[in-house]
Short mmCIF file of C-alpha atoms in Angstrom, two decimals:
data_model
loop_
_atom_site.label_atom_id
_atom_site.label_comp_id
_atom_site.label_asym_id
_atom_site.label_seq_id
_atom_site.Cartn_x
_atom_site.Cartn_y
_atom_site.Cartn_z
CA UNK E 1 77.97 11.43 -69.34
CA UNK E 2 76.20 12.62 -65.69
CA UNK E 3 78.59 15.30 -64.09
CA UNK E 4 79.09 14.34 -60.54
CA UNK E 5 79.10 17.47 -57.62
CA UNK E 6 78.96 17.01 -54.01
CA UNK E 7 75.59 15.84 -54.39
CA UNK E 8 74.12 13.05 -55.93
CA UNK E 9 73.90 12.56 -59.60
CA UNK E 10 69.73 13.77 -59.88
CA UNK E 11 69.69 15.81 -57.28
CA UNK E 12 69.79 19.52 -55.98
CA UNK E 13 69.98 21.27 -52.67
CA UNK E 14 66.55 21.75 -52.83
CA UNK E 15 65.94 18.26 -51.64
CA UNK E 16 67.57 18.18 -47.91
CA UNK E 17 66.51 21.49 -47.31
CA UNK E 18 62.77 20.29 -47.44
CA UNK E 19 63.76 17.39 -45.58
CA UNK E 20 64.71 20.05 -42.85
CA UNK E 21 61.12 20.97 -42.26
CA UNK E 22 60.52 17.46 -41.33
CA UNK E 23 63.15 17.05 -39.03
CA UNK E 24 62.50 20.41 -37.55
CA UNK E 25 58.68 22.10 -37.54
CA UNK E 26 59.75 25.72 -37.13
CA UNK E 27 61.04 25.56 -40.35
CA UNK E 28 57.88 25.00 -42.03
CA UNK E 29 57.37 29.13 -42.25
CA UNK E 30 60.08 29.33 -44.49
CA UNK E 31 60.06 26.19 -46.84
CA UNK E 32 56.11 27.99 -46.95
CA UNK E 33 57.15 31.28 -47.67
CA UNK E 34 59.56 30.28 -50.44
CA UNK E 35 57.00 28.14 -52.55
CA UNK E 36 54.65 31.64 -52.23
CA UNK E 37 57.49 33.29 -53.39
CA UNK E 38 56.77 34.62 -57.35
CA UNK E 39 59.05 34.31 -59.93
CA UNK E 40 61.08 31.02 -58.52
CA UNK E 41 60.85 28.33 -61.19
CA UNK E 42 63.89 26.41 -60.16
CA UNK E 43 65.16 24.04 -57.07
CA UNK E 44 68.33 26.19 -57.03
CA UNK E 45 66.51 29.43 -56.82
CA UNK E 46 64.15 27.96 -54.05
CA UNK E 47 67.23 26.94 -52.27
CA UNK E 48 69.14 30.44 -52.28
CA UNK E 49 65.70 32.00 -51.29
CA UNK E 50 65.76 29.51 -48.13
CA UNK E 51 69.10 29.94 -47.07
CA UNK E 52 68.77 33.80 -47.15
CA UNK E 53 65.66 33.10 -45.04
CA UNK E 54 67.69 31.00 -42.72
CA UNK E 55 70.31 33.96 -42.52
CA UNK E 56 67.85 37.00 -41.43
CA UNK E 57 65.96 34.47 -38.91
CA UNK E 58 69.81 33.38 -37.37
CA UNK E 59 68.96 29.43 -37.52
CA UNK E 60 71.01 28.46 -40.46
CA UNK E 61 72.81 26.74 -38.08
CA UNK E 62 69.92 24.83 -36.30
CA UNK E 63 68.41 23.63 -39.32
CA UNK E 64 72.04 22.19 -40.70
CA UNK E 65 72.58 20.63 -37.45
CA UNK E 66 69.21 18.40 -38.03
CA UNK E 67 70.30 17.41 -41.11
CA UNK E 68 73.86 16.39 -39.56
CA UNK E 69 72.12 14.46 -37.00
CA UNK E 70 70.16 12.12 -39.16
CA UNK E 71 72.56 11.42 -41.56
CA UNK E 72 71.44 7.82 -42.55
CA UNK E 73 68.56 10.40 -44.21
CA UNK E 74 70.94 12.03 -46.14
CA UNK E 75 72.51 8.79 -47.80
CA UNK E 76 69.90 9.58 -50.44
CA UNK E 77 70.75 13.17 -51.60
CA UNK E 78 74.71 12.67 -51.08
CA UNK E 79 77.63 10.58 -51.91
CA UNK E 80 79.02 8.19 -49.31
CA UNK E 81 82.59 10.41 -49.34
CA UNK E 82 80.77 13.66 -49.38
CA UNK E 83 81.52 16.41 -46.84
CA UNK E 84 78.28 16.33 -45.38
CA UNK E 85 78.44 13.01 -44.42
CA UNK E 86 81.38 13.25 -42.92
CA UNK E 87 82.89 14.11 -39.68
CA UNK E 88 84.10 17.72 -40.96
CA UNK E 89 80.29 18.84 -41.40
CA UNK E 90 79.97 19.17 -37.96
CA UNK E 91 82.61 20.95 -37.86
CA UNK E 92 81.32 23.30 -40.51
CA UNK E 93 77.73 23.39 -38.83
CA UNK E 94 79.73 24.82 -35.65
CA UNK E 95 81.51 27.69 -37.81
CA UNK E 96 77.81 28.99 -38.75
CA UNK E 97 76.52 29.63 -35.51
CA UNK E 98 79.03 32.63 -35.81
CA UNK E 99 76.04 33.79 -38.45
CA UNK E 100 73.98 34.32 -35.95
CA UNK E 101 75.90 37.91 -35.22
CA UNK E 102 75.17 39.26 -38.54
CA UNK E 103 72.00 41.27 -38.62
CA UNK E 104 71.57 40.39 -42.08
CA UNK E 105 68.44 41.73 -44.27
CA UNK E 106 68.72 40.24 -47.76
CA UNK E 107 66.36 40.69 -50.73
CA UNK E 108 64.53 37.84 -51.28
CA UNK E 109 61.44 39.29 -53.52
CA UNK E 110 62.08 40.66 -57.12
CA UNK E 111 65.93 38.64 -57.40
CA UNK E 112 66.54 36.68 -60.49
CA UNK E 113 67.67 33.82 -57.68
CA UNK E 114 66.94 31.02 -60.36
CA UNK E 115 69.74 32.27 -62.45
CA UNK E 116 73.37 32.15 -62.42
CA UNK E 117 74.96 34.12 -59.90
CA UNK E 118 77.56 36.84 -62.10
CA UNK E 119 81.33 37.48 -61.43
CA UNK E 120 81.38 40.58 -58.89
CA UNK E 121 84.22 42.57 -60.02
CA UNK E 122 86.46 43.06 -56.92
CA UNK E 123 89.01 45.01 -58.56
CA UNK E 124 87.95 48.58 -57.58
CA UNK E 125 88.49 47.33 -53.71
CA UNK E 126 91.78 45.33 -54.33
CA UNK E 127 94.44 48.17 -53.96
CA UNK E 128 97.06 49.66 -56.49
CA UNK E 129 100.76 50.79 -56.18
CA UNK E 130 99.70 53.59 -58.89
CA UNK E 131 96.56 54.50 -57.26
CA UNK E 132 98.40 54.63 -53.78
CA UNK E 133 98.35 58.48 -53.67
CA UNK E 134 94.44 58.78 -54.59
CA UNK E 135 92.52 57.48 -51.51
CA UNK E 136 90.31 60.40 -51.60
CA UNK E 137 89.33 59.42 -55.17
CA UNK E 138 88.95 55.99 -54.00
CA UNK E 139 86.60 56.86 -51.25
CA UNK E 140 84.60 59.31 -53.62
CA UNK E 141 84.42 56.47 -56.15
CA UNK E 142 83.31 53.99 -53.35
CA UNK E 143 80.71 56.10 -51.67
CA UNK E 144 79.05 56.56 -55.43
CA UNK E 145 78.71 52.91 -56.17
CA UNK E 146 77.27 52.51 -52.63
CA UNK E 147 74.79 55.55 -53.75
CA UNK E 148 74.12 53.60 -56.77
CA UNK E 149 73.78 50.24 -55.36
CA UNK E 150 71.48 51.29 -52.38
CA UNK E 151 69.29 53.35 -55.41
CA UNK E 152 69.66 50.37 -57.67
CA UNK E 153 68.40 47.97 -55.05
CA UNK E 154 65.51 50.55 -53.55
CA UNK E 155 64.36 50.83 -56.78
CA UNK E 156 64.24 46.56 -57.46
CA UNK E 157 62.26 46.89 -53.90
CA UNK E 158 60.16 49.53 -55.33
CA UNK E 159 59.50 47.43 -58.89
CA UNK E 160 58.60 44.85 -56.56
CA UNK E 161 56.00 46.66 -54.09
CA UNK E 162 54.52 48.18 -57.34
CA UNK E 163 54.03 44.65 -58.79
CA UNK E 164 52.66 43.45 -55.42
CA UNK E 165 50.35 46.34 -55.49
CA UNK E 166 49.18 45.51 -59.16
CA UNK E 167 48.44 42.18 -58.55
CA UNK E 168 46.72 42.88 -55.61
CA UNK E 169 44.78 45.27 -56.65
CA UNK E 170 43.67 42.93 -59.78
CA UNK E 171 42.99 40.58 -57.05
CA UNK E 172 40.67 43.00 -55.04
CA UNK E 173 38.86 44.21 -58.11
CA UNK E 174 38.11 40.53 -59.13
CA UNK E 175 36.92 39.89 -55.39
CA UNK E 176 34.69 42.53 -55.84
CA UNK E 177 32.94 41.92 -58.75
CA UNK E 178 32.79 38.28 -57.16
CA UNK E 179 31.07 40.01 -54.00
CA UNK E 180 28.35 42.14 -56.09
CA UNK E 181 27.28 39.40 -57.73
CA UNK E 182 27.05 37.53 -53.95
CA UNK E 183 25.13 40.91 -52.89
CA UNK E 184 22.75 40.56 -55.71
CA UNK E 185 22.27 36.40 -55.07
CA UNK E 186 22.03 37.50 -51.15
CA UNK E 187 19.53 39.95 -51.63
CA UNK E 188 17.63 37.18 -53.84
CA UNK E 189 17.97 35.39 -51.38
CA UNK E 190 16.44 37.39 -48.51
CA UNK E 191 13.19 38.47 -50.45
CA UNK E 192 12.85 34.36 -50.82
CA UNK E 193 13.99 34.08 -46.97
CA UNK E 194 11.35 36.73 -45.83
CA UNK E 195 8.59 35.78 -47.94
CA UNK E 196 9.07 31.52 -46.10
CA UNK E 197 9.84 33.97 -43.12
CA UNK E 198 6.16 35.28 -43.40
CA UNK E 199 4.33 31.91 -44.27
CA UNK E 200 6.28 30.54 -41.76
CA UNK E 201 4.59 32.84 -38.71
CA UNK E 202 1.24 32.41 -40.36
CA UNK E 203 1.82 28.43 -39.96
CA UNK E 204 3.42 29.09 -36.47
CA UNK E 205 0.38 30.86 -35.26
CA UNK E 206 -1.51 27.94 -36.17
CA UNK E 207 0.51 25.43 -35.11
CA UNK E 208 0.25 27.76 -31.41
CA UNK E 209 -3.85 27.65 -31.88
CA UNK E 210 -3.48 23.83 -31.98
CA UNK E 211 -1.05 23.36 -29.23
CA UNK E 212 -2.81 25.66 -26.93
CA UNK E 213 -6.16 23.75 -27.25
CA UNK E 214 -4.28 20.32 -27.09
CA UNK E 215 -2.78 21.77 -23.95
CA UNK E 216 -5.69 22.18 -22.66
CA UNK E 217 -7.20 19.04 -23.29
CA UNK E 218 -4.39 17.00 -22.13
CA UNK E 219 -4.10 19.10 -19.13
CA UNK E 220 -7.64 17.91 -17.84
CA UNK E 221 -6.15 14.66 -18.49
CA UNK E 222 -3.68 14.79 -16.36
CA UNK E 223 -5.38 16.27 -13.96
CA UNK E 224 -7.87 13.29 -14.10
CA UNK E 225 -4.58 10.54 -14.33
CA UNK E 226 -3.01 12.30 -11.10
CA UNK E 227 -6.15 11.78 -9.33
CA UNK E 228 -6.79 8.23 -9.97
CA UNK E 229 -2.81 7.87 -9.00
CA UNK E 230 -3.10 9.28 -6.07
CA UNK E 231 -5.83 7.06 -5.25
CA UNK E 232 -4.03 4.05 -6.77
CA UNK E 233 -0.97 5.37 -4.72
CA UNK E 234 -2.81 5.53 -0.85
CA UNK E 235 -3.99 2.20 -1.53
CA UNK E 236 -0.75 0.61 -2.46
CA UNK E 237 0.53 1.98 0.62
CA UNK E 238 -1.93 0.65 2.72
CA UNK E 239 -1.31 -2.63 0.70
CA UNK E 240 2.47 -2.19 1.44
CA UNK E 241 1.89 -1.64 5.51
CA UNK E 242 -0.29 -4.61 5.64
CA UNK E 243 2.44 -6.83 3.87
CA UNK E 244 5.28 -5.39 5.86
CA UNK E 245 3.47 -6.30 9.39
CA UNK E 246 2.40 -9.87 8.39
CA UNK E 247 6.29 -10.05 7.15
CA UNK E 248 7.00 -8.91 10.70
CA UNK E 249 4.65 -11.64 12.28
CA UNK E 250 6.31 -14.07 10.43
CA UNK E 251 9.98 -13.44 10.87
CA UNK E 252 8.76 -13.13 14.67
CA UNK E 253 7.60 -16.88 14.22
CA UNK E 254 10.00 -18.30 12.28
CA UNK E 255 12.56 -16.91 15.09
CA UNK E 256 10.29 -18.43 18.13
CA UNK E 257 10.49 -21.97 15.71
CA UNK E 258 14.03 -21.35 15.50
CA UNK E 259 14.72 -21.18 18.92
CA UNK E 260 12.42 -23.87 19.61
CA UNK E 261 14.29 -26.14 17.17
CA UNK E 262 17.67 -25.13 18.82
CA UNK E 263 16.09 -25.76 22.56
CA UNK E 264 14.86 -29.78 20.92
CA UNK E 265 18.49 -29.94 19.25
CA UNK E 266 19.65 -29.33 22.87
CA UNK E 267 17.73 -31.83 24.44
CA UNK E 268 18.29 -34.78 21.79
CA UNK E 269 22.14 -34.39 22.50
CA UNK E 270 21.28 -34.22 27.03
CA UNK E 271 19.08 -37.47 25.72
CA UNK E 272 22.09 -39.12 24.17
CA UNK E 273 24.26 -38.11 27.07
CA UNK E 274 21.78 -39.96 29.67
CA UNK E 275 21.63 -42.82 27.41
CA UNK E 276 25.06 -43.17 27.32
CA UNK E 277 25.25 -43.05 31.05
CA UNK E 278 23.06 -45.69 30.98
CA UNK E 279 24.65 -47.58 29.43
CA UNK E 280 27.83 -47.33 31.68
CA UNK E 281 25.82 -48.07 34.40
CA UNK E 282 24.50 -51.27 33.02
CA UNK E 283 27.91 -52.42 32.07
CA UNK E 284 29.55 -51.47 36.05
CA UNK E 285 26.30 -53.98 36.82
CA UNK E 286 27.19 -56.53 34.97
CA UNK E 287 31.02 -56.81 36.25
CA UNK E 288 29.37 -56.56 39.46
CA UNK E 289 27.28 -59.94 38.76
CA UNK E 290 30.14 -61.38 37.40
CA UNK E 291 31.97 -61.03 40.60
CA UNK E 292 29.33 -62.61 42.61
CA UNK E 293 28.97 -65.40 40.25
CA UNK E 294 32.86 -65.85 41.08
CA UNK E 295 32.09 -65.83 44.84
CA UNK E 296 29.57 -67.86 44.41
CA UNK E 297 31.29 -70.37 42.71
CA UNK E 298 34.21 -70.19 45.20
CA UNK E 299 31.56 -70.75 47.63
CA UNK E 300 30.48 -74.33 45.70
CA UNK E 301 34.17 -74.76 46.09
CA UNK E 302 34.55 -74.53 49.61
CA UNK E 303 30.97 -76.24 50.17
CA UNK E 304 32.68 -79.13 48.68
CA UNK E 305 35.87 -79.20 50.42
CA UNK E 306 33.94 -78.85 53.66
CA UNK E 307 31.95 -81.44 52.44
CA UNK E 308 34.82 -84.12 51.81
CA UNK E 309 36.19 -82.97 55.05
CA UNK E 310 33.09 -83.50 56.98
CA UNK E 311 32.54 -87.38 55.15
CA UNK E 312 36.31 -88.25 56.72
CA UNK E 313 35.12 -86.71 60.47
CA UNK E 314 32.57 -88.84 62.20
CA UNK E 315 33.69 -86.86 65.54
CA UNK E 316 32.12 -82.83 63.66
CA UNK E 317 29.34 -84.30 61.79
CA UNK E 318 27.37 -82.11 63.63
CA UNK E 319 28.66 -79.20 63.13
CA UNK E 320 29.23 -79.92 59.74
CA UNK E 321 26.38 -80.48 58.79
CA UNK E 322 25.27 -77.10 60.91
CA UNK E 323 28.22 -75.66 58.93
CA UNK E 324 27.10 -76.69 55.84
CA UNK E 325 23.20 -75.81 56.53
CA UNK E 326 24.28 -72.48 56.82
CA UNK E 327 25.95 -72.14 53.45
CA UNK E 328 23.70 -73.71 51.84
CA UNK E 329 21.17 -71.33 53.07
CA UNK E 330 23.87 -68.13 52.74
CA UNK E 331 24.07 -70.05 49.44
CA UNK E 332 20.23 -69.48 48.61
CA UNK E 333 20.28 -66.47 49.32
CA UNK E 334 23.37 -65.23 47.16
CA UNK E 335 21.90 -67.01 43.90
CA UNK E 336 18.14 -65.50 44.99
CA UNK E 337 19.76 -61.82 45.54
CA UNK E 338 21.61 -62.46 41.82
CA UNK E 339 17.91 -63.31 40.53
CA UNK E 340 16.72 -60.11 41.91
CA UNK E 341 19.65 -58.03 40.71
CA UNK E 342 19.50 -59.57 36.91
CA UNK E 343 15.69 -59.20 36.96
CA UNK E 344 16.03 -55.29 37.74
CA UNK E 345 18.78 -54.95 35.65
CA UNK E 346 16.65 -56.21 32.67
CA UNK E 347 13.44 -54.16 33.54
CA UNK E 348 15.46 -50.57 34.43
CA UNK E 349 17.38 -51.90 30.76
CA UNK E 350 14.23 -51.94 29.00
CA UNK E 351 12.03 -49.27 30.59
CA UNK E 352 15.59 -46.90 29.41
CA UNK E 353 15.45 -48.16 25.90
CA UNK E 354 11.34 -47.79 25.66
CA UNK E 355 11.84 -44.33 27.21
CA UNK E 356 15.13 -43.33 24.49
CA UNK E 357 13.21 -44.71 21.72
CA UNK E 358 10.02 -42.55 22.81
CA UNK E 359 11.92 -39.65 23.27
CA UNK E 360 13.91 -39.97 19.91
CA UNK E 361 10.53 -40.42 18.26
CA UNK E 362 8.99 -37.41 19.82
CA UNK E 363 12.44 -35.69 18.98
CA UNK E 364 12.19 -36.77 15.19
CA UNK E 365 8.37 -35.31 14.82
CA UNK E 366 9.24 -32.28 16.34
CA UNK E 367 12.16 -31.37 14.37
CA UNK E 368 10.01 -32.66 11.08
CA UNK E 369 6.94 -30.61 12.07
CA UNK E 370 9.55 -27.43 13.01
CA UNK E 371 11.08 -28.03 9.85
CA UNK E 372 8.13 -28.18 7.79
CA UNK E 373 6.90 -24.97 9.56
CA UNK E 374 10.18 -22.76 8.33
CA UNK E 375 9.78 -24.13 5.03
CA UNK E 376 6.55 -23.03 4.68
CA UNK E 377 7.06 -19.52 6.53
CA UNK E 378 10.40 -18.69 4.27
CA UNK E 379 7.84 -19.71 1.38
#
């Protein structure tokens, strides 16, 4: 059967206190100093090295406090009705920041930490009703064992430092047979390095022998390519001014046909304008001649009502028929002023449609041949 403790059945303190240096990167140091710590072989010994770390740096309280914080992380290392997963851990987290006081400086190297920790016997400190007389024996007896522990524990520090030492010093000797043997491959290696080095100017001064006289060579070649550039160069320019002045010429022309075009444009529309005008002026001609064909035929009218009138008088036959020899001849010359009128009508009608259509056709080959002309300069 497992025994159950406040943590989970497989698992040791160890465990959240590494999850602290995730949580919280300044506590990477430690969690790295305890796993170079020698001698530690169990979780429970890394653990008590860690939280006497956490103790002489004053953060015990900091770290805890992550670990209270994300406790849906801690569901894995303790049970569900564990004090840590409670509300009371907080509670506890806030009673260690009064840690932080204590200057403490704990042993951490040469401590059997992976072992049980033994009873401490108390029992010289607890007082006696017999020994209530002998407080000077008391504080004789307790300034020897503090002698003895502060020897006791200088000398584990001492053990330690000489073990250090040992181990270092097997350490050094090792890295320096390791560096002779380097010295010896380095110094094979610089006879091989200065023997290349020497080939290596001979083939240099060579290679400079070569490059000097293909310097040479290719210097008269450029000298002979810049030459024959700047020649290709003065007549490109000349090339260049000669195409930039006949593009001159031409934009001047194709801004003269331009204009030209816009003064023919103007014209064809004053053209359509008189043509229209025209036009009105034929049609106010031809109500005119339709009034006088009105008065003329009220004229007929009255010609033969007179008429009738003069057929019943015998008595103004006479002047009747003087009456009626003058209509007849105002008569003539109504219908022979109409004649004239519709005769000049027709000729000014068609010596304004032969001039329009000219006009328009002289319009139409100007505005091709203009046309034509700014095609072919914008070619």
């Amino acid at each position: 059967m497992v025994r159950k403790s406040f943590l989970s059945y497989n698992k040791t303190i160890w465990g959240p206190l590494e999850l602290v240096e995730k949580l919280y990167p300044e506590a990477e140091e430690i969690g790295a100093s305890v796993r170079d710590l020698p001698g530690l072989k169990t979780p429970l010994g890394r653990a008590r090295a860690w939280l006497r770390l956490a103790l002489m740096q004053k953060k015990m309280a900091d770290y805890l406090r992550c670990l209270i914080i994300q406790r849906e992380l801690l569901s894995e290392f303790y049970e569900y009705h564990a004090l840590m997963m409670e509300e009371e851990g907080a509670v506890i987290v806030g009673l260690l920041v009064g840690l932080n006081v204590i200057d403490a400086n704990l042993c951490v190297k040469g401590e059997d930490l992976d072992s049980q920790v033994g009873v401490i016997d108390f029992s010289m400190y607890l007082k006696n009703e017999e020994d209530v007389g002998n407080k000077e024996r008391n504080v004789q007896i307790a300034a020897i064992l503090d002698q003895k522990n502060y020897v006791e524990e200088l000398n584990r520090q001492l053990n330690s430092t000489v073990s250090s030492l040992h181990s270092r010093v097997d350490s050094l000797e090792k890295s320096n047979t390791k560096l002779i043997e380097e010295l010896a491959i380095a110094k094979n290696n610089i006879i091989k390095l200065q023997e290349e080095n020497h080939q290596l100017r001979n083939e240099n001064k060579l290679i400079l022998m070569k490059t000097q006289q293909h310097l040479e060579v290719t210097k008269v070649d450029v000298d002979a390519e810049l030459q024959t550039y700047k020649h290709s160069r003065q007549e490109l320019d000349e090339m260049y001014n000669e195409a930039r002045r006949q593009l001159r010429d031409e934009s001047q022309l194709r801004q003269d046909v331009e204009n030209e075009l816009a003064v023919q444009v103007s014209m064809k529309h004053e053209i359509e304008l008189a043509m229209k005008l025209l036009e009105k002026d034929i049609h106010e001609k031809q109500d005119t001649l339709i009034g006088l064909r009105q008065q003329l035929e009220e004229v007929k009218a009255i010609n033969i009502e007179m008429y009738q009138k003069l057929q019943g008088s015998e008595d103004g036959l006479k002047e009747k028929n003087e009456i009626i020899a003058r209509l007849e001849e105002k008569t003539n010359k109504i219908t022979v002023a109409m004649r004239q009128l519709e005769q000049s009508d027709n000729d000014l009608l068609t010596q304004t449609r032969t001039i329009a259509m000219s006009l328009v056709k002289c319009a139409s080959s100007d505005t091709q041949d203009q046309y034509k002309l700014v095609k072919d300069i914008s070619f």
